[in-house]
Short mmCIF file of C-alpha atoms in Angstrom, two decimals:
data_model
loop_
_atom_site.label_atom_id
_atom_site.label_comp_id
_atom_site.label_asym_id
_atom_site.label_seq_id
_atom_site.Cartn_x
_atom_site.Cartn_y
_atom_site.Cartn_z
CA UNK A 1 24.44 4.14 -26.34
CA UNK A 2 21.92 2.25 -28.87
CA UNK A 3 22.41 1.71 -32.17
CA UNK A 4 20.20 0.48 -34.43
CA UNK A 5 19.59 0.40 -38.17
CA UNK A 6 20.41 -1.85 -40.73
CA UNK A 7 23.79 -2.06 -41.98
CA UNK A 8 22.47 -2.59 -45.93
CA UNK A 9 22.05 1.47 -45.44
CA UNK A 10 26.21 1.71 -45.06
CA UNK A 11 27.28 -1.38 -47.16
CA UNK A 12 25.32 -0.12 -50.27
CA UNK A 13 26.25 3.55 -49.76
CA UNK A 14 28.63 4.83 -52.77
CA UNK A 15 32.46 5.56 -51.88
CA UNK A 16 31.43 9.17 -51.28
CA UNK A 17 29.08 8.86 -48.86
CA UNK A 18 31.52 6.69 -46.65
CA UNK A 19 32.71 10.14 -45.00
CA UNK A 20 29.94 10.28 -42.42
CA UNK A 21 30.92 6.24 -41.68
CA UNK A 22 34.38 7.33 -40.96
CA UNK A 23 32.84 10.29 -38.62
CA UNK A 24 30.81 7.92 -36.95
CA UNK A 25 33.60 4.76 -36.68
CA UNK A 26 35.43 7.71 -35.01
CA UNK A 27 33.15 8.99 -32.65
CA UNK A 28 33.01 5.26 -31.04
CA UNK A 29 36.58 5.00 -30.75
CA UNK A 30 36.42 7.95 -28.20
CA UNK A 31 33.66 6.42 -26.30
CA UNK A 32 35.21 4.58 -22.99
CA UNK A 33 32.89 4.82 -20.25
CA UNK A 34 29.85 3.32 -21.62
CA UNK A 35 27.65 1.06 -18.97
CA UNK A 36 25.14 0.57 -21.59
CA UNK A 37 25.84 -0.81 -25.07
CA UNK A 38 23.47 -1.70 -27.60
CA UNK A 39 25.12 -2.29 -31.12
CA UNK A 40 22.34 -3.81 -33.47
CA UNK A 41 23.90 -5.21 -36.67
CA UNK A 42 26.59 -2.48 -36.43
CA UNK A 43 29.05 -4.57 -35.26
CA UNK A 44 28.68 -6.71 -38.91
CA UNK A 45 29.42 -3.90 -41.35
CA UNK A 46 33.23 -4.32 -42.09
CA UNK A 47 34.23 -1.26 -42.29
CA UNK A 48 32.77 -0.81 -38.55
CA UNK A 49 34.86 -4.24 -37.38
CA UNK A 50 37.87 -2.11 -35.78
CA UNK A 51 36.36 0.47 -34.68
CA UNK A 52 33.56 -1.83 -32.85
CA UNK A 53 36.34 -3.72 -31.00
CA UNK A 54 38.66 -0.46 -30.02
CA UNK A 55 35.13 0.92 -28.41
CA UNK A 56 34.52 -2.55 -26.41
CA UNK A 57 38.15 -2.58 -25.26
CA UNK A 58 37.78 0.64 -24.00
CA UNK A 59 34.67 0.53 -22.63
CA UNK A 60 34.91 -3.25 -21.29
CA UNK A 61 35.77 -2.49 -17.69
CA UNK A 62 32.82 -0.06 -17.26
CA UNK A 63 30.34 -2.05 -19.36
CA UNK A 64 27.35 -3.53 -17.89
CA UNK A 65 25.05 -4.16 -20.59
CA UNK A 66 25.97 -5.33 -24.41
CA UNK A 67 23.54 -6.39 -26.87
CA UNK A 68 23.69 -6.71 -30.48
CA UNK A 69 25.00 -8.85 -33.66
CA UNK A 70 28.55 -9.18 -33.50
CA UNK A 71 31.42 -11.15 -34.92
CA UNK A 72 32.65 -13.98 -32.07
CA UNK A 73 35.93 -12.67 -32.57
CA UNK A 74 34.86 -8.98 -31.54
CA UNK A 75 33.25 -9.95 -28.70
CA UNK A 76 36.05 -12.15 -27.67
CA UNK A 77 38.85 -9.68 -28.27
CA UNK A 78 36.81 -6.51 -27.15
CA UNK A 79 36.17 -8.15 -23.40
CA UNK A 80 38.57 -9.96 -22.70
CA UNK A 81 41.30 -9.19 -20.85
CA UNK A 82 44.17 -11.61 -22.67
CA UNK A 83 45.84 -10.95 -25.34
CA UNK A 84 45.76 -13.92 -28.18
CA UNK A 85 49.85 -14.96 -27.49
CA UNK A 86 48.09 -15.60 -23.25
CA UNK A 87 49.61 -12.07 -21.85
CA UNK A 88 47.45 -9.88 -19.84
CA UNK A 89 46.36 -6.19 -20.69
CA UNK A 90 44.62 -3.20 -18.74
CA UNK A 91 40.92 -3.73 -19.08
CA UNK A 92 38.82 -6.66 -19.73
CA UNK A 93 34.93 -7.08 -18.89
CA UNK A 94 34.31 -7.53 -14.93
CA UNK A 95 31.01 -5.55 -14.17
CA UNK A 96 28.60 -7.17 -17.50
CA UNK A 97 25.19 -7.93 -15.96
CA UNK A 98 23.35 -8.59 -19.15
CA UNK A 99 25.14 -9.90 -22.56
CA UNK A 100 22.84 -10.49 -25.24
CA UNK A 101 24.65 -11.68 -28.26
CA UNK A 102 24.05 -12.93 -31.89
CA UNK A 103 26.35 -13.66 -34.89
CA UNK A 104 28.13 -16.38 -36.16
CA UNK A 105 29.25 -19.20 -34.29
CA UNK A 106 32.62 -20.23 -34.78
CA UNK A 107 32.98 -24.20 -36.45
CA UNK A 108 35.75 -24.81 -33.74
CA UNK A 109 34.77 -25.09 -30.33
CA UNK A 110 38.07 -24.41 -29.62
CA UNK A 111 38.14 -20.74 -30.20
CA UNK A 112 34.66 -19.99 -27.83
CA UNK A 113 37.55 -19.65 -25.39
CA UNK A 114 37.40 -16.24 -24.91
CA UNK A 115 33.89 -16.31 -24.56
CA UNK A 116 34.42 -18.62 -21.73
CA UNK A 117 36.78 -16.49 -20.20
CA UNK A 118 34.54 -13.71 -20.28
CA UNK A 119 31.58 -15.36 -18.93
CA UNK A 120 34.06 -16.47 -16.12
CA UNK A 121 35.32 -12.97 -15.35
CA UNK A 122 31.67 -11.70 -14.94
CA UNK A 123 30.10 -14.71 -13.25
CA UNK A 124 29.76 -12.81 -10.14
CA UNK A 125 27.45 -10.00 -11.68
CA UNK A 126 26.09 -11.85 -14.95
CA UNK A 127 22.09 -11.74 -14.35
CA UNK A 128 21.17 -12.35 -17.84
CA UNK A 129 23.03 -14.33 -20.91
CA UNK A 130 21.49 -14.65 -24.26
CA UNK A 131 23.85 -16.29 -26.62
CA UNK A 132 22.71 -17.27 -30.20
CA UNK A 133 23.65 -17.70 -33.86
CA UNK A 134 24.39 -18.95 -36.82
CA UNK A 135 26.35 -22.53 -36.75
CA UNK A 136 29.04 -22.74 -39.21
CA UNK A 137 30.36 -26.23 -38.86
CA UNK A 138 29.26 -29.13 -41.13
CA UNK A 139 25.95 -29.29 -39.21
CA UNK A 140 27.00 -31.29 -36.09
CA UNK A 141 26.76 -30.40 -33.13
CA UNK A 142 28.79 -27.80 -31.11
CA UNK A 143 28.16 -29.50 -28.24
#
């Protein structure tokens, strides 16, 4: 599935028009055996946020390839495979070959740890990372 577009198209749309976004936010929820994921700036528009993350949930234990502009905190919730309070659920990312990601990184280094853990789940098939963004701290280093 690839996605692409801007997401000033949805944000600027008038209330009315939103109907087709709810379509569409629906349509991804039902999606769960995706190999191939390619979000764009989708992942950014706010109304898209839950619907985004239900999609990778589903689709994280099939998933082999995810690109696109998303929240941290999608990413890290969508394919992982712990919950925030350290229980396990169904599902997680094990099969990702490529993850190409931007957004916003978070100012804590702290809560990358989901991103950790999914780099750690997949290091077996991983072939290609690509992990970049924004830095939100006070402009030292994440590192």
């Amino acid at each position: 599935l690839r996605l692409a577009g801007s997401s000033i198209d949805f944000e600027a749309s008038p209330p009315h028009l939103n109907l087709p976004l709810r379509e569409f936010a629906a349509a991804l929820t039902a999606c769960d055996q995706l190999e191939h994921l390619e979000l764009g700036d989708v992942g950014y528009i706010r109304a898209m946020h839950r619907p985004v993350l239900t999609m990778l949930q589903r689709c994280s234990p099939t998933l082999r390839c995810l690109r696109g502009i998303l929240p941290w905190s999608i990413v890290e919730n969508g394919l992982s495979s712990l919950f925030k309070s350290g229980t396990c659920r169904e599902g997680g990312a094990r099969r990702l070959e490529v993850l190409a990601l931007g957004g916003a990184v978070p100012r804590q280094l702290e809560s990358t740890s989901g991103i950790a853990q999914v780099l750690a789940a997949n290091a077996g098939t991983l072939r290609s990372v690509s992990l970049s963004g924004a830095a939100l701290d006070d402009g030292s280093c994440l590192a």
